[in-house]
Coordinates of C-alpha atoms in Angstrom, one line a residue:
M1 CA 17.9 -83.6 -26.1
S2 CA 20.6 -83.9 -23.4
G3 CA 21.6 -80.3 -24.1
I4 CA 18.1 -79.1 -23.3
F5 CA 18.0 -81.0 -20.0
R6 CA 21.4 -79.6 -19.0
F7 CA 20.3 -76.0 -19.7
S8 CA 20.2 -74.0 -16.4
G9 CA 18.8 -70.7 -17.8
D10 CA 21.9 -68.7 -16.9
E11 CA 23.7 -69.1 -20.2
D12 CA 22.7 -68.7 -23.8
F13 CA 20.7 -71.6 -25.3
F14 CA 22.4 -71.2 -28.6
P15 CA 26.0 -70.0 -27.9
K16 CA 26.8 -69.6 -31.6
G17 CA 23.7 -67.7 -32.7
S18 CA 20.3 -66.5 -31.7
M19 CA 16.9 -67.9 -32.1
H20 CA 13.5 -66.2 -31.6
L21 CA 10.5 -68.4 -30.8
S22 CA 7.0 -67.4 -29.9
P23 CA 5.3 -69.4 -27.1
G24 CA 2.5 -70.3 -29.4
S25 CA 4.8 -71.8 -32.1
C26 CA 6.2 -74.6 -29.8
P27 CA 3.5 -75.6 -27.3
G28 CA 5.6 -78.6 -26.0
V29 CA 8.7 -76.6 -25.2
Y30 CA 9.4 -75.5 -21.6
F31 CA 10.6 -71.9 -21.1
P32 CA 12.1 -71.4 -17.6
A33 CA 11.5 -68.1 -15.8
R34 CA 14.3 -65.5 -16.1
K35 CA 15.0 -62.4 -14.1
R36 CA 13.8 -59.1 -15.6
L37 CA 16.6 -57.0 -16.9
R38 CA 17.2 -53.7 -15.1
I39 CA 18.0 -51.9 -18.3
A40 CA 15.7 -51.4 -21.3
A41 CA 16.2 -54.1 -23.9
P42 CA 14.4 -55.0 -27.0
S43 CA 11.6 -57.4 -26.3
V44 CA 11.3 -60.5 -28.2
F45 CA 7.7 -59.6 -28.7
S46 CA 8.4 -56.0 -30.0
G47 CA 7.0 -56.9 -33.3
F48 CA 3.6 -57.4 -31.8
E49 CA 3.5 -54.0 -29.9
Q50 CA 1.0 -51.4 -31.0
K51 CA 1.4 -47.6 -30.6
Q52 CA -0.9 -46.0 -27.9
T53 CA -3.5 -43.7 -29.2
S54 CA -4.9 -40.6 -27.5
I55 CA -7.8 -38.2 -28.1
E56 CA -5.3 -35.4 -28.1
V57 CA -4.2 -36.4 -31.6
L58 CA -7.5 -35.2 -32.9
P59 CA -7.5 -31.7 -34.4
D60 CA -9.1 -28.9 -32.5
E61 CA -12.0 -28.8 -34.9
C62 CA -12.9 -32.4 -34.0
L63 CA -12.5 -31.8 -30.3
F64 CA -14.6 -28.7 -30.5
E65 CA -17.4 -30.7 -32.2
I66 CA -17.2 -33.3 -29.5
L67 CA -17.1 -30.9 -26.6
R68 CA -20.0 -28.8 -27.8
R69 CA -22.2 -31.9 -27.8
L70 CA -21.7 -32.8 -24.2
P71 CA -25.1 -33.4 -22.5
S72 CA -24.9 -30.8 -19.7
G73 CA -22.8 -28.1 -18.1
Q74 CA -21.6 -30.5 -15.4
E75 CA -20.0 -32.7 -18.1
R76 CA -18.4 -29.6 -19.7
S77 CA -17.0 -28.5 -16.3
A78 CA -15.6 -32.0 -15.7
C79 CA -13.9 -32.0 -19.1
A80 CA -12.5 -28.6 -18.4
C81 CA -10.4 -30.2 -15.6
V82 CA -8.6 -32.5 -18.1
S83 CA -6.1 -30.0 -19.4
K84 CA -5.6 -26.3 -20.2
H85 CA -6.1 -27.1 -23.8
W86 CA -9.6 -28.5 -23.2
L87 CA -10.4 -25.6 -20.9
N88 CA -9.5 -23.1 -23.5
L89 CA -11.6 -25.0 -26.1
L90 CA -14.6 -25.2 -23.8
S91 CA -14.4 -21.5 -23.0
S92 CA -14.4 -20.6 -26.7
I93 CA -17.8 -22.3 -27.2
T94 CA -20.6 -19.8 -27.3
R95 CA -24.2 -20.7 -26.2
D96 CA -25.3 -20.5 -29.8
E97 CA -22.8 -23.2 -30.7
V98 CA -23.9 -25.6 -28.0
N99 CA -26.2 -28.4 -29.2
E100 CA -29.7 -27.1 -28.6
S101 CA -30.9 -30.3 -26.9
N102 CA -28.0 -30.0 -24.5
Q103 CA -28.3 -26.4 -23.4
D104 CA -28.7 -25.6 -19.7
V105 CA -31.3 -23.1 -18.5
E106 CA -29.2 -19.9 -17.9
G107 CA -29.2 -18.7 -14.3
E108 CA -30.2 -15.2 -13.3
G109 CA -26.7 -14.1 -12.5
F110 CA -26.4 -14.9 -8.8
L111 CA -22.7 -15.5 -8.7
S112 CA -20.1 -12.8 -7.9
R113 CA -16.4 -13.2 -8.7
S114 CA -13.4 -11.0 -8.0
L115 CA -9.8 -11.5 -9.3
E116 CA -6.9 -9.4 -8.1
G117 CA -3.2 -9.1 -8.8
K118 CA -1.5 -12.4 -9.9
K119 CA -4.8 -14.3 -9.6
A120 CA -6.2 -12.3 -12.4
T121 CA -5.3 -14.3 -15.5
D122 CA -7.0 -15.4 -18.7
L123 CA -6.9 -19.0 -17.5
R124 CA -9.0 -18.2 -14.4
L125 CA -11.5 -16.2 -16.5
A126 CA -11.9 -19.3 -18.7
A127 CA -12.5 -21.5 -15.7
I128 CA -15.1 -19.0 -14.4
S129 CA -16.8 -18.9 -17.8
V130 CA -17.1 -22.7 -18.0
G131 CA -18.1 -23.3 -14.4
A132 CA -20.5 -20.4 -13.7
S133 CA -23.3 -21.6 -16.1
T134 CA -24.1 -24.6 -13.9
R135 CA -24.1 -22.6 -10.6
G136 CA -26.7 -19.9 -11.2
G137 CA -24.9 -17.8 -13.8
L138 CA -22.3 -15.0 -13.3
G139 CA -23.8 -11.7 -12.4
K140 CA -20.9 -9.6 -11.1
L141 CA -17.2 -9.7 -12.1
Q142 CA -14.5 -7.5 -10.8
I143 CA -10.9 -7.7 -12.2
R144 CA -8.2 -5.7 -10.6
G145 CA -5.0 -6.1 -12.5
S146 CA -1.4 -5.4 -11.6
G147 CA -0.5 -2.9 -14.3
F148 CA 2.0 -3.9 -17.0
D149 CA 2.4 -7.3 -15.3
S150 CA -1.3 -8.1 -15.7
K151 CA -2.1 -11.4 -17.3
V152 CA -5.6 -10.5 -18.5
T153 CA -6.1 -9.9 -22.2
D154 CA -8.9 -9.7 -24.7
A155 CA -8.9 -13.5 -24.8
G156 CA -9.9 -13.7 -21.1
L157 CA -12.8 -11.3 -21.7
G158 CA -13.8 -13.3 -24.7
S159 CA -14.1 -16.4 -22.5
I160 CA -16.4 -14.5 -20.2
A161 CA -18.4 -13.2 -23.1
H162 CA -18.9 -16.7 -24.5
G163 CA -20.1 -18.3 -21.2
C164 CA -21.7 -15.6 -19.1
P165 CA -24.6 -13.9 -20.9
S166 CA -26.2 -13.1 -17.5
L167 CA -23.4 -10.7 -16.6
R168 CA -24.8 -7.4 -15.1
V169 CA -21.9 -5.7 -13.3
L170 CA -18.3 -5.5 -14.8
S171 CA -15.3 -3.7 -13.3
L172 CA -12.0 -3.6 -15.1
W173 CA -9.2 -1.9 -13.2
N174 CA -5.6 -1.4 -14.2
L175 CA -5.6 -3.8 -17.3
P176 CA -3.3 -2.3 -20.0
A177 CA -3.5 -5.5 -22.1
V178 CA -7.3 -5.3 -22.5
G179 CA -8.5 -3.4 -25.6
D180 CA -11.6 -2.8 -27.7
M181 CA -11.9 -6.4 -28.9
G182 CA -12.5 -7.9 -25.5
L183 CA -14.9 -5.3 -24.3
S184 CA -16.8 -5.2 -27.5
E185 CA -17.2 -9.0 -27.4
I186 CA -18.6 -8.6 -23.8
A187 CA -21.0 -5.9 -25.1
R188 CA -22.3 -8.1 -27.9
S189 CA -22.7 -11.3 -25.8
C190 CA -23.8 -9.8 -22.4
P191 CA -26.5 -7.3 -23.3
M192 CA -27.8 -7.3 -19.7
I193 CA -24.9 -5.2 -18.4
E194 CA -26.2 -2.5 -16.0
K195 CA -23.0 -1.2 -14.3
L196 CA -19.7 -0.8 -16.1
D197 CA -16.5 0.5 -14.4
L198 CA -13.4 1.1 -16.5
S199 CA -10.3 2.3 -14.7
R200 CA -6.7 2.7 -16.1
C201 CA -7.4 0.7 -19.2
P202 CA -5.5 2.6 -21.9
G203 CA -6.2 0.1 -24.6
I204 CA -10.0 0.9 -24.5
T205 CA -11.1 3.6 -27.0
D206 CA -14.3 5.2 -28.3
N207 CA -14.9 2.1 -30.5
A208 CA -15.6 -0.1 -27.5
L209 CA -17.9 2.5 -25.9
V210 CA -19.8 2.8 -29.2
T211 CA -20.3 -1.0 -29.1
I212 CA -21.4 -0.8 -25.5
A213 CA -24.0 1.9 -26.4
E214 CA -25.3 -0.1 -29.3
N215 CA -25.8 -3.4 -27.4
C216 CA -26.2 -2.6 -23.6
V217 CA -29.4 -0.6 -23.5
N218 CA -29.9 -1.4 -19.8
L219 CA -26.7 0.4 -18.8
S220 CA -27.5 2.5 -15.7
E221 CA -24.1 3.3 -14.2
L222 CA -20.9 4.1 -16.1
T223 CA -17.5 5.0 -14.6
I224 CA -14.5 6.0 -16.8
D225 CA -11.3 6.7 -14.9
S226 CA -7.9 7.4 -16.4
C227 CA -8.7 5.8 -19.8
S228 CA -6.5 7.8 -22.2
G229 CA -8.0 6.2 -25.3
V230 CA -11.6 7.3 -24.6
G231 CA -12.7 10.6 -26.1
N232 CA -15.8 12.7 -27.0
E233 CA -17.2 10.3 -29.6
G234 CA -17.6 7.6 -27.0
L235 CA -19.6 9.9 -24.7
R236 CA -21.8 11.0 -27.5
A237 CA -22.6 7.4 -28.4
I238 CA -23.5 6.7 -24.8
A239 CA -25.7 9.8 -24.6
R240 CA -27.6 8.8 -27.8
R241 CA -28.3 5.2 -27.0
C242 CA -28.3 4.6 -23.2
V243 CA -31.6 6.1 -22.1
N244 CA -31.5 4.2 -18.8
L245 CA -28.3 5.8 -17.7
R246 CA -28.7 7.3 -14.2
S247 CA -25.1 7.7 -13.0
I248 CA -21.9 8.7 -14.7
S249 CA -18.4 9.4 -13.4
I250 CA -15.6 10.6 -15.6
R251 CA -12.1 11.2 -14.3
S252 CA -8.7 12.0 -15.8
C253 CA -9.5 11.3 -19.4
P254 CA -7.4 13.8 -21.4
R255 CA -9.2 13.3 -24.7
I256 CA -12.6 14.2 -23.2
G257 CA -13.6 17.9 -23.3
D258 CA -16.5 20.2 -23.6
E259 CA -17.6 18.7 -26.9
G260 CA -18.4 15.3 -25.2
V261 CA -19.4 16.4 -21.7
A262 CA -21.7 19.2 -22.9
F263 CA -23.4 16.9 -25.4
L264 CA -23.9 14.2 -22.8
L265 CA -25.4 16.6 -20.2
A266 CA -27.7 18.2 -22.8
Q267 CA -28.9 14.8 -24.1
A268 CA -29.1 12.9 -20.8
G269 CA -29.6 15.6 -18.2
S270 CA -33.3 14.9 -18.0
Y271 CA -32.7 11.4 -16.6
L272 CA -29.2 11.5 -15.1
T273 CA -29.4 11.7 -11.3
K274 CA -25.7 11.4 -10.3
V275 CA -22.8 13.2 -12.2
K276 CA -19.1 13.2 -11.3
L277 CA -16.7 15.3 -13.3
Q278 CA -13.1 15.1 -12.0
M279 CA -9.8 16.4 -13.5
L280 CA -11.1 17.0 -17.0
N281 CA -10.2 19.6 -19.6
I282 CA -13.5 21.3 -19.6
T283 CA -14.5 24.9 -19.3
G284 CA -17.5 26.9 -18.0
L285 CA -19.4 25.8 -21.1
S286 CA -20.1 22.3 -19.7
L287 CA -21.2 23.7 -16.3
S288 CA -23.6 26.1 -18.2
V289 CA -25.1 23.2 -20.0
L290 CA -25.3 21.4 -16.7
G291 CA -27.2 24.3 -15.1
H292 CA -29.7 24.5 -18.0
Y293 CA -30.4 20.8 -18.7
G294 CA -29.7 18.9 -15.4
A295 CA -33.3 18.7 -14.3
A296 CA -33.0 15.3 -12.8
I297 CA -29.6 15.6 -11.2
T298 CA -29.6 15.0 -7.4
D299 CA -25.9 14.4 -6.7
L300 CA -23.1 16.5 -8.3
V301 CA -19.3 16.2 -7.8
L302 CA -16.9 18.6 -9.4
H303 CA -13.3 18.0 -8.6
G304 CA -10.1 19.5 -10.1
L305 CA -11.8 21.5 -12.9
Q306 CA -9.0 24.0 -13.4
G307 CA -10.5 25.3 -16.7
V308 CA -13.8 26.4 -15.2
N309 CA -13.9 30.0 -14.1
E310 CA -16.2 32.0 -11.8
K311 CA -18.6 32.7 -14.7
G312 CA -19.2 28.9 -15.2
F313 CA -20.4 28.4 -11.6
W314 CA -22.4 31.6 -11.7
V315 CA -24.3 30.5 -14.9
M316 CA -24.7 27.0 -13.5
G317 CA -26.5 28.4 -10.5
N318 CA -28.5 31.2 -12.2
A319 CA -29.7 28.9 -15.0
K320 CA -32.2 27.6 -12.4
G321 CA -32.2 24.2 -14.0
L322 CA -30.9 22.2 -11.0
K323 CA -34.2 22.1 -9.2
K324 CA -33.6 18.6 -7.7
L325 CA -30.0 19.0 -6.7
K326 CA -29.6 17.8 -3.1
S327 CA -25.8 17.2 -2.8
L328 CA -22.9 19.3 -4.1
S329 CA -19.2 18.5 -3.6
V330 CA -16.6 20.9 -5.1
M331 CA -12.9 20.4 -4.7
S332 CA -9.9 22.3 -6.1
C333 CA -11.9 24.4 -8.4
R334 CA -10.6 28.0 -8.8
G335 CA -13.9 29.1 -10.3
M336 CA -15.8 28.4 -7.0
T337 CA -15.9 31.9 -5.4
D338 CA -18.2 33.8 -3.1
I339 CA -20.2 34.9 -6.2
G340 CA -20.5 31.3 -7.6
L341 CA -21.4 29.9 -4.2
E342 CA -24.2 32.4 -3.7
A343 CA -25.5 31.7 -7.3
V344 CA -25.6 28.0 -6.5
G345 CA -27.5 28.6 -3.3
N346 CA -30.1 30.7 -5.1
G347 CA -30.5 28.3 -8.1
C348 CA -30.8 25.1 -6.1
P349 CA -33.8 25.3 -3.8
D350 CA -33.6 21.7 -2.6
L351 CA -29.9 21.7 -1.8
K352 CA -29.3 19.8 1.4
H353 CA -25.6 18.8 1.5
V354 CA -22.6 21.0 0.5
S355 CA -18.9 20.0 0.7
L356 CA -16.2 22.5 -0.2
S357 CA -12.5 21.4 -0.2
K358 CA -9.5 23.4 -1.3
C359 CA -11.7 26.2 -2.6
L360 CA -9.2 29.0 -1.8
L361 CA -11.4 31.9 -3.0
V362 CA -14.4 31.1 -0.8
S363 CA -14.6 33.4 2.3
G364 CA -17.0 34.0 5.1
K365 CA -19.0 36.3 2.9
G366 CA -19.9 33.4 0.6
L367 CA -20.9 31.2 3.5
V368 CA -23.3 33.8 4.8
A369 CA -24.8 34.2 1.3
L370 CA -25.2 30.5 1.1
A371 CA -26.9 30.3 4.5
K372 CA -29.4 33.0 3.5
S373 CA -30.2 31.5 0.1
A374 CA -30.1 27.7 0.7
L375 CA -32.9 27.4 3.2
S376 CA -33.0 23.6 3.0
L377 CA -29.4 23.1 3.8
E378 CA -28.8 20.3 6.3
S379 CA -25.0 19.9 6.3
L380 CA -21.9 21.9 5.4
K381 CA -18.3 20.5 5.3
L382 CA -15.3 22.8 4.8
E383 CA -11.8 21.6 4.3
E384 CA -8.7 23.6 3.5
C385 CA -10.6 26.7 2.7
H386 CA -8.1 29.1 4.2
R387 CA -10.0 32.4 3.5
I388 CA -12.7 31.4 5.9
N389 CA -12.2 32.8 9.4
Q390 CA -14.0 32.5 12.7
F391 CA -16.4 35.3 11.8
G392 CA -17.3 33.6 8.6
F393 CA -18.4 30.3 10.1
L394 CA -20.1 32.0 13.0
G395 CA -22.0 34.2 10.5
F396 CA -23.0 31.1 8.7
L397 CA -24.4 29.5 11.8
M398 CA -26.3 32.6 12.7
N399 CA -28.0 32.9 9.4
C400 CA -28.6 29.2 8.5
G401 CA -32.1 27.9 8.3
L402 CA -33.8 25.7 10.8
K403 CA -32.8 22.5 9.1
L404 CA -28.9 22.6 9.5
K405 CA -27.8 19.5 11.4
V406 CA -24.1 19.0 10.6
F407 CA -21.2 21.5 10.5
S408 CA -17.6 20.4 9.8
L409 CA -14.5 22.4 9.7
A410 CA -11.1 20.8 8.9
N411 CA -7.6 22.2 8.2
C412 CA -8.8 25.8 7.8
L413 CA -5.8 27.9 8.7
G414 CA -7.7 31.2 8.6
V415 CA -9.8 30.4 11.7
R416 CA -8.6 32.2 14.9
D417 CA -9.9 32.1 18.4
F418 CA -12.5 34.6 19.4
N419 CA -12.0 37.4 21.8
P420 CA -13.4 36.2 25.2
E421 CA -15.2 39.6 25.4
S422 CA -16.9 39.2 22.0
P423 CA -20.7 39.9 22.2
L424 CA -22.9 36.9 22.2
P425 CA -25.1 36.2 19.1
S426 CA -28.7 37.2 19.4
T427 CA -30.0 33.9 17.9
S428 CA -29.1 30.3 18.5
C429 CA -28.5 27.4 16.2
S430 CA -31.1 25.1 17.7
S431 CA -31.1 22.6 14.9
L432 CA -27.4 21.7 14.9
R433 CA -26.8 18.2 16.1
S434 CA -23.2 17.5 14.9
L435 CA -20.2 19.8 15.3
S436 CA -16.7 18.7 14.0
I437 CA -13.6 20.8 14.2
H438 CA -10.4 19.1 12.9
N439 CA -6.8 20.4 12.9
C440 CA -7.6 24.2 13.0
P441 CA -4.6 25.4 15.0
G442 CA -6.2 28.8 15.8
F443 CA -9.3 27.4 17.3
G444 CA -9.4 27.6 21.1
D445 CA -11.3 27.8 24.4
A446 CA -13.0 31.1 23.6
S447 CA -14.5 29.7 20.4
L448 CA -15.8 26.6 22.2
A449 CA -17.4 28.8 24.9
L450 CA -19.1 30.9 22.3
L451 CA -20.4 27.8 20.5
G452 CA -21.6 26.3 23.7
K453 CA -23.8 29.3 24.3
F454 CA -25.0 29.3 20.7
C455 CA -25.6 25.6 20.0
H456 CA -27.6 23.8 22.7
Q457 CA -28.8 20.6 21.0
L458 CA -25.5 19.0 20.1
Q459 CA -25.3 15.2 20.1
D460 CA -22.1 14.5 18.2
V461 CA -19.0 16.5 19.1
E462 CA -15.6 16.0 17.4
L463 CA -12.7 18.2 18.5
C464 CA -9.5 16.6 17.0
G465 CA -6.0 17.9 16.9
L466 CA -6.8 21.2 18.7
N467 CA -3.8 22.1 20.8
G468 CA -5.5 25.3 21.9
V469 CA -8.5 23.5 23.6
T470 CA -8.3 22.8 27.3
D471 CA -10.7 21.5 30.0
A472 CA -12.2 24.9 30.4
G473 CA -13.3 25.2 26.8
V474 CA -14.8 21.8 26.6
L475 CA -16.7 22.3 29.9
E476 CA -18.2 25.5 28.6
L477 CA -19.4 23.6 25.5
L478 CA -20.9 20.8 27.6
Q479 CA -22.5 22.7 30.4
S480 CA -25.0 24.5 28.1
N481 CA -26.0 21.3 26.2
N482 CA -29.7 20.5 26.7
V483 CA -29.7 17.0 25.2
G484 CA -27.4 14.0 25.9
L485 CA -24.2 13.7 24.0
V486 CA -24.0 10.4 22.0
K487 CA -20.5 10.7 20.5
V488 CA -17.5 12.6 21.8
N489 CA -14.2 12.6 20.0
L490 CA -11.3 14.5 21.6
S491 CA -8.4 12.6 19.8
G492 CA -5.2 14.6 19.6
C493 CA -6.3 17.3 22.1
I494 CA -3.1 17.0 24.2
N495 CA -4.3 19.6 26.8
V496 CA -7.5 17.8 27.8
S497 CA -7.3 15.9 31.1
D498 CA -9.3 13.6 33.3
N499 CA -11.5 16.6 34.4
T500 CA -13.2 16.7 31.0
V501 CA -13.8 13.0 30.9
S502 CA -15.3 13.1 34.4
A503 CA -17.6 15.9 33.4
V504 CA -18.7 14.2 30.2
S505 CA -19.4 10.9 32.0
V506 CA -21.4 12.6 34.8
C507 CA -23.5 14.9 32.6
H508 CA -24.0 12.5 29.6
G509 CA -23.3 9.0 30.9
H510 CA -26.8 7.8 30.2
T511 CA -26.6 8.7 26.5
L512 CA -22.9 8.4 25.6
E513 CA -22.2 5.6 23.2
S514 CA -18.8 6.5 21.8
L515 CA -15.7 8.1 23.4
N516 CA -12.4 8.7 21.7
L517 CA -9.4 9.9 23.7
D518 CA -6.7 8.7 21.4
G519 CA -3.5 10.8 21.9
C520 CA -4.8 12.7 24.9
K521 CA -1.5 12.3 26.8
N522 CA -3.0 13.6 30.1
I523 CA -5.7 10.9 30.4
T524 CA -5.1 8.5 33.2
D525 CA -6.9 5.7 35.0
A526 CA -9.1 8.2 36.7
S527 CA -11.0 8.7 33.4
L528 CA -11.7 5.0 33.1
V529 CA -12.9 4.9 36.7
A530 CA -15.3 7.7 35.9
V531 CA -16.5 6.0 32.7
A532 CA -17.0 2.7 34.6
K533 CA -19.0 4.4 37.3
N534 CA -21.2 6.8 35.3
C535 CA -21.6 5.5 31.7
Y536 CA -24.3 3.0 30.9
S537 CA -24.5 2.8 27.1
V538 CA -20.9 3.3 25.9
N539 CA -20.0 0.6 23.4
D540 CA -16.9 2.2 21.6
L541 CA -14.0 3.3 23.7
D542 CA -10.6 4.4 22.4
I543 CA -7.9 5.2 24.9
S544 CA -4.9 4.6 22.7
N545 CA -1.7 6.4 23.4
T546 CA -2.7 7.6 26.9
L547 CA -1.4 7.0 30.4
V548 CA -4.0 4.3 31.2
S549 CA -2.6 1.2 33.1
D550 CA -3.8 -2.1 34.4
H551 CA -5.8 -0.4 37.1
G552 CA -8.0 1.4 34.6
I553 CA -8.7 -1.8 32.7
K554 CA -9.7 -3.5 36.0
A555 CA -12.1 -0.6 36.7
L556 CA -13.8 -1.2 33.3
A557 CA -14.1 -4.9 33.9
S558 CA -15.6 -4.5 37.3
S559 CA -18.0 -1.7 36.4
P560 CA -21.3 -1.8 38.3
N561 CA -23.1 -0.9 35.1
H562 CA -22.0 -4.1 33.3
L563 CA -20.6 -2.3 30.3
N564 CA -21.4 -3.8 26.9
L565 CA -18.2 -2.7 25.1
Q566 CA -18.1 -3.8 21.5
V567 CA -14.9 -2.0 20.5
L568 CA -12.0 -1.3 22.8
S569 CA -8.7 0.2 21.7
V570 CA -5.7 0.5 24.0
G571 CA -3.0 0.6 21.3
G572 CA 0.3 2.3 22.4
C573 CA -0.6 2.1 26.2
S574 CA 2.8 1.0 27.5
A575 CA 1.5 0.8 31.1
I576 CA -0.9 -2.1 30.3
T577 CA 0.7 -5.5 31.0
D578 CA -0.1 -9.1 31.2
K579 CA -1.9 -8.5 34.5
S580 CA -4.9 -7.2 32.5
K581 CA -5.4 -10.5 30.7
A582 CA -8.2 -11.7 32.9
C583 CA -10.0 -8.3 32.8
I584 CA -9.7 -8.2 29.0
Q585 CA -11.2 -11.7 28.8
K586 CA -14.1 -10.6 31.0
L587 CA -14.7 -7.6 28.8
G588 CA -14.3 -9.8 25.8
R589 CA -17.7 -11.4 26.4
T590 CA -19.2 -8.6 24.3
L591 CA -16.2 -7.3 22.4
L592 CA -16.2 -7.5 18.6
G593 CA -13.0 -5.5 18.1
L594 CA -9.9 -5.1 20.3
N595 CA -6.7 -3.1 19.5
I596 CA -3.6 -4.0 21.6
Q597 CA -1.0 -2.9 19.1
R598 CA 2.2 -1.4 20.4
C599 CA 1.5 -2.5 24.0
G600 CA 5.0 -3.7 24.6
R601 CA 4.4 -5.2 28.0
I602 CA 1.7 -7.6 26.8
S603 CA 3.5 -10.8 26.0
S604 CA 2.9 -13.1 23.1
S605 CA 1.6 -15.8 25.4
T606 CA -1.1 -13.4 26.6
V607 CA -1.9 -12.5 23.0
D608 CA -2.3 -16.3 22.2
T609 CA -4.6 -16.7 25.1
L610 CA -6.8 -13.8 24.0
L611 CA -6.9 -15.1 20.5
E612 CA -8.0 -18.5 21.8
H613 CA -10.7 -17.3 24.2
L614 CA -12.0 -14.3 22.3
W615 CA -12.6 -16.2 19.1
R616 CA -15.5 -14.0 17.9
C617 CA -13.4 -10.8 18.4
D618 CA -11.3 -9.2 15.8
I619 CA -8.0 -8.5 17.5
L620 CA -5.2 -6.2 16.3
Y621 CA -1.9 -7.0 17.9

């Protein structure tokens, strides 16, 4: 007993051996407190420890049965936050597998989700699938991948298919790892799909389109772009089954040819309203079928159809089947010639809008023929049609009907300036409201003077990048105008000066709303003084890359007309400094957009002040 009382707790109680006692076995024995060891050591009670158990040790089959019996979508969403494993299990549960008593009422697809780049992964799609059902249902999904680095596969689409039966709009862009399996699962589980956009998805083939056609009878818009696996069989399936299809766009699909396109147009031409055919290996046969059976088509786009010859366009027009065609856009088609253009004008009595780009065989003769035949034409846009000269577009304007409102000419190198002594046309183009001439180097003052005496009702004038245009030509155009100009764009006209701006502001200050002088290097503060004094309605002013200084900004801010500018651009004006800060703040009461990029004399502290005070304005700096 004396040994027990002499024991201090710092040495072994039994120096020659070891003894293990449990507290319960000797209730009368005192055990003094000892310090906890800093290193792991076997506990004297190790024999009584039990292994911790976890639900994770259950096989997936058991977890699946537990999770599908959760009482509501909120509980399923909460459980999805536990781990990726649980999230994947929950996203694999279809609505048919959820306990009937626990099913939520499916929303009408109010939610819209978009995933781009690195954010587009199967895991995020699984989370969307689980969470969307309790928040109104997913109606629109857009996935923009990052090419071969894309993390979206068929498994991700399968998750969406399981949890989002209300899906109506699906866009898949640049997803090489997605194939038929994922899209087919979407088609079978989401029969309400109305719009489908497939772009650069090489793993998708005709098999997926066949499944779409069999299950998605509400499909109304289909876009197929650069999908090398899709061919004619997929188009035929769509044509047979999707009777609600109204819009189709096909681009750069090497396996699609006349066999698929012609069948589609013959089968669905009576209800298709919008057709886009771009960079396809088709011939005049498809356009002939289009001309015969496209009774419902209102909008037609034909781009890069190198296999279509003149006869194809001629037959398309003379077939007289495109009775409802209102808008036609043709780009880089060698078959579009003067003869084809005349045939289209004769065969499409309701044609209102025509756009021709890079049609190198169309000349002024074709334009005159179009003007005489298409009596309902309201707008004509020409770009890079180099065989068209000044006599061609003038002949078109002289012969067009009374409905033409918009005429645009861009990058047409065949246009030259008129002879100042050219005879005036006997008629006027009284209906024209918008005139746009862009980057036609031969266009000059004489042409503007002639147009000014010919077009008296212009409201929108765009003269961009015309080095041959000076104050004299612009003034000739403006002086004969009988109505107030609303929009004037003189960007890139380096020979236009303050005299033009002064004349515009004096003659049309009550109606002018937009003025663009970007790159007009002869524009100074005098122009802004004239605008501030004479313009009452201007809300969009671009004076970038001009000689405007602080004095001009001060004139705008102190305008007696209390300008309500919404957009002001002074980018590249090196003469504007920090002194304009107060004036810009004053103008900023109504500004929604401000561009001060490349203004080297505006300091960062001024920029910070503007950002602080003009909080509702979008500032580029």
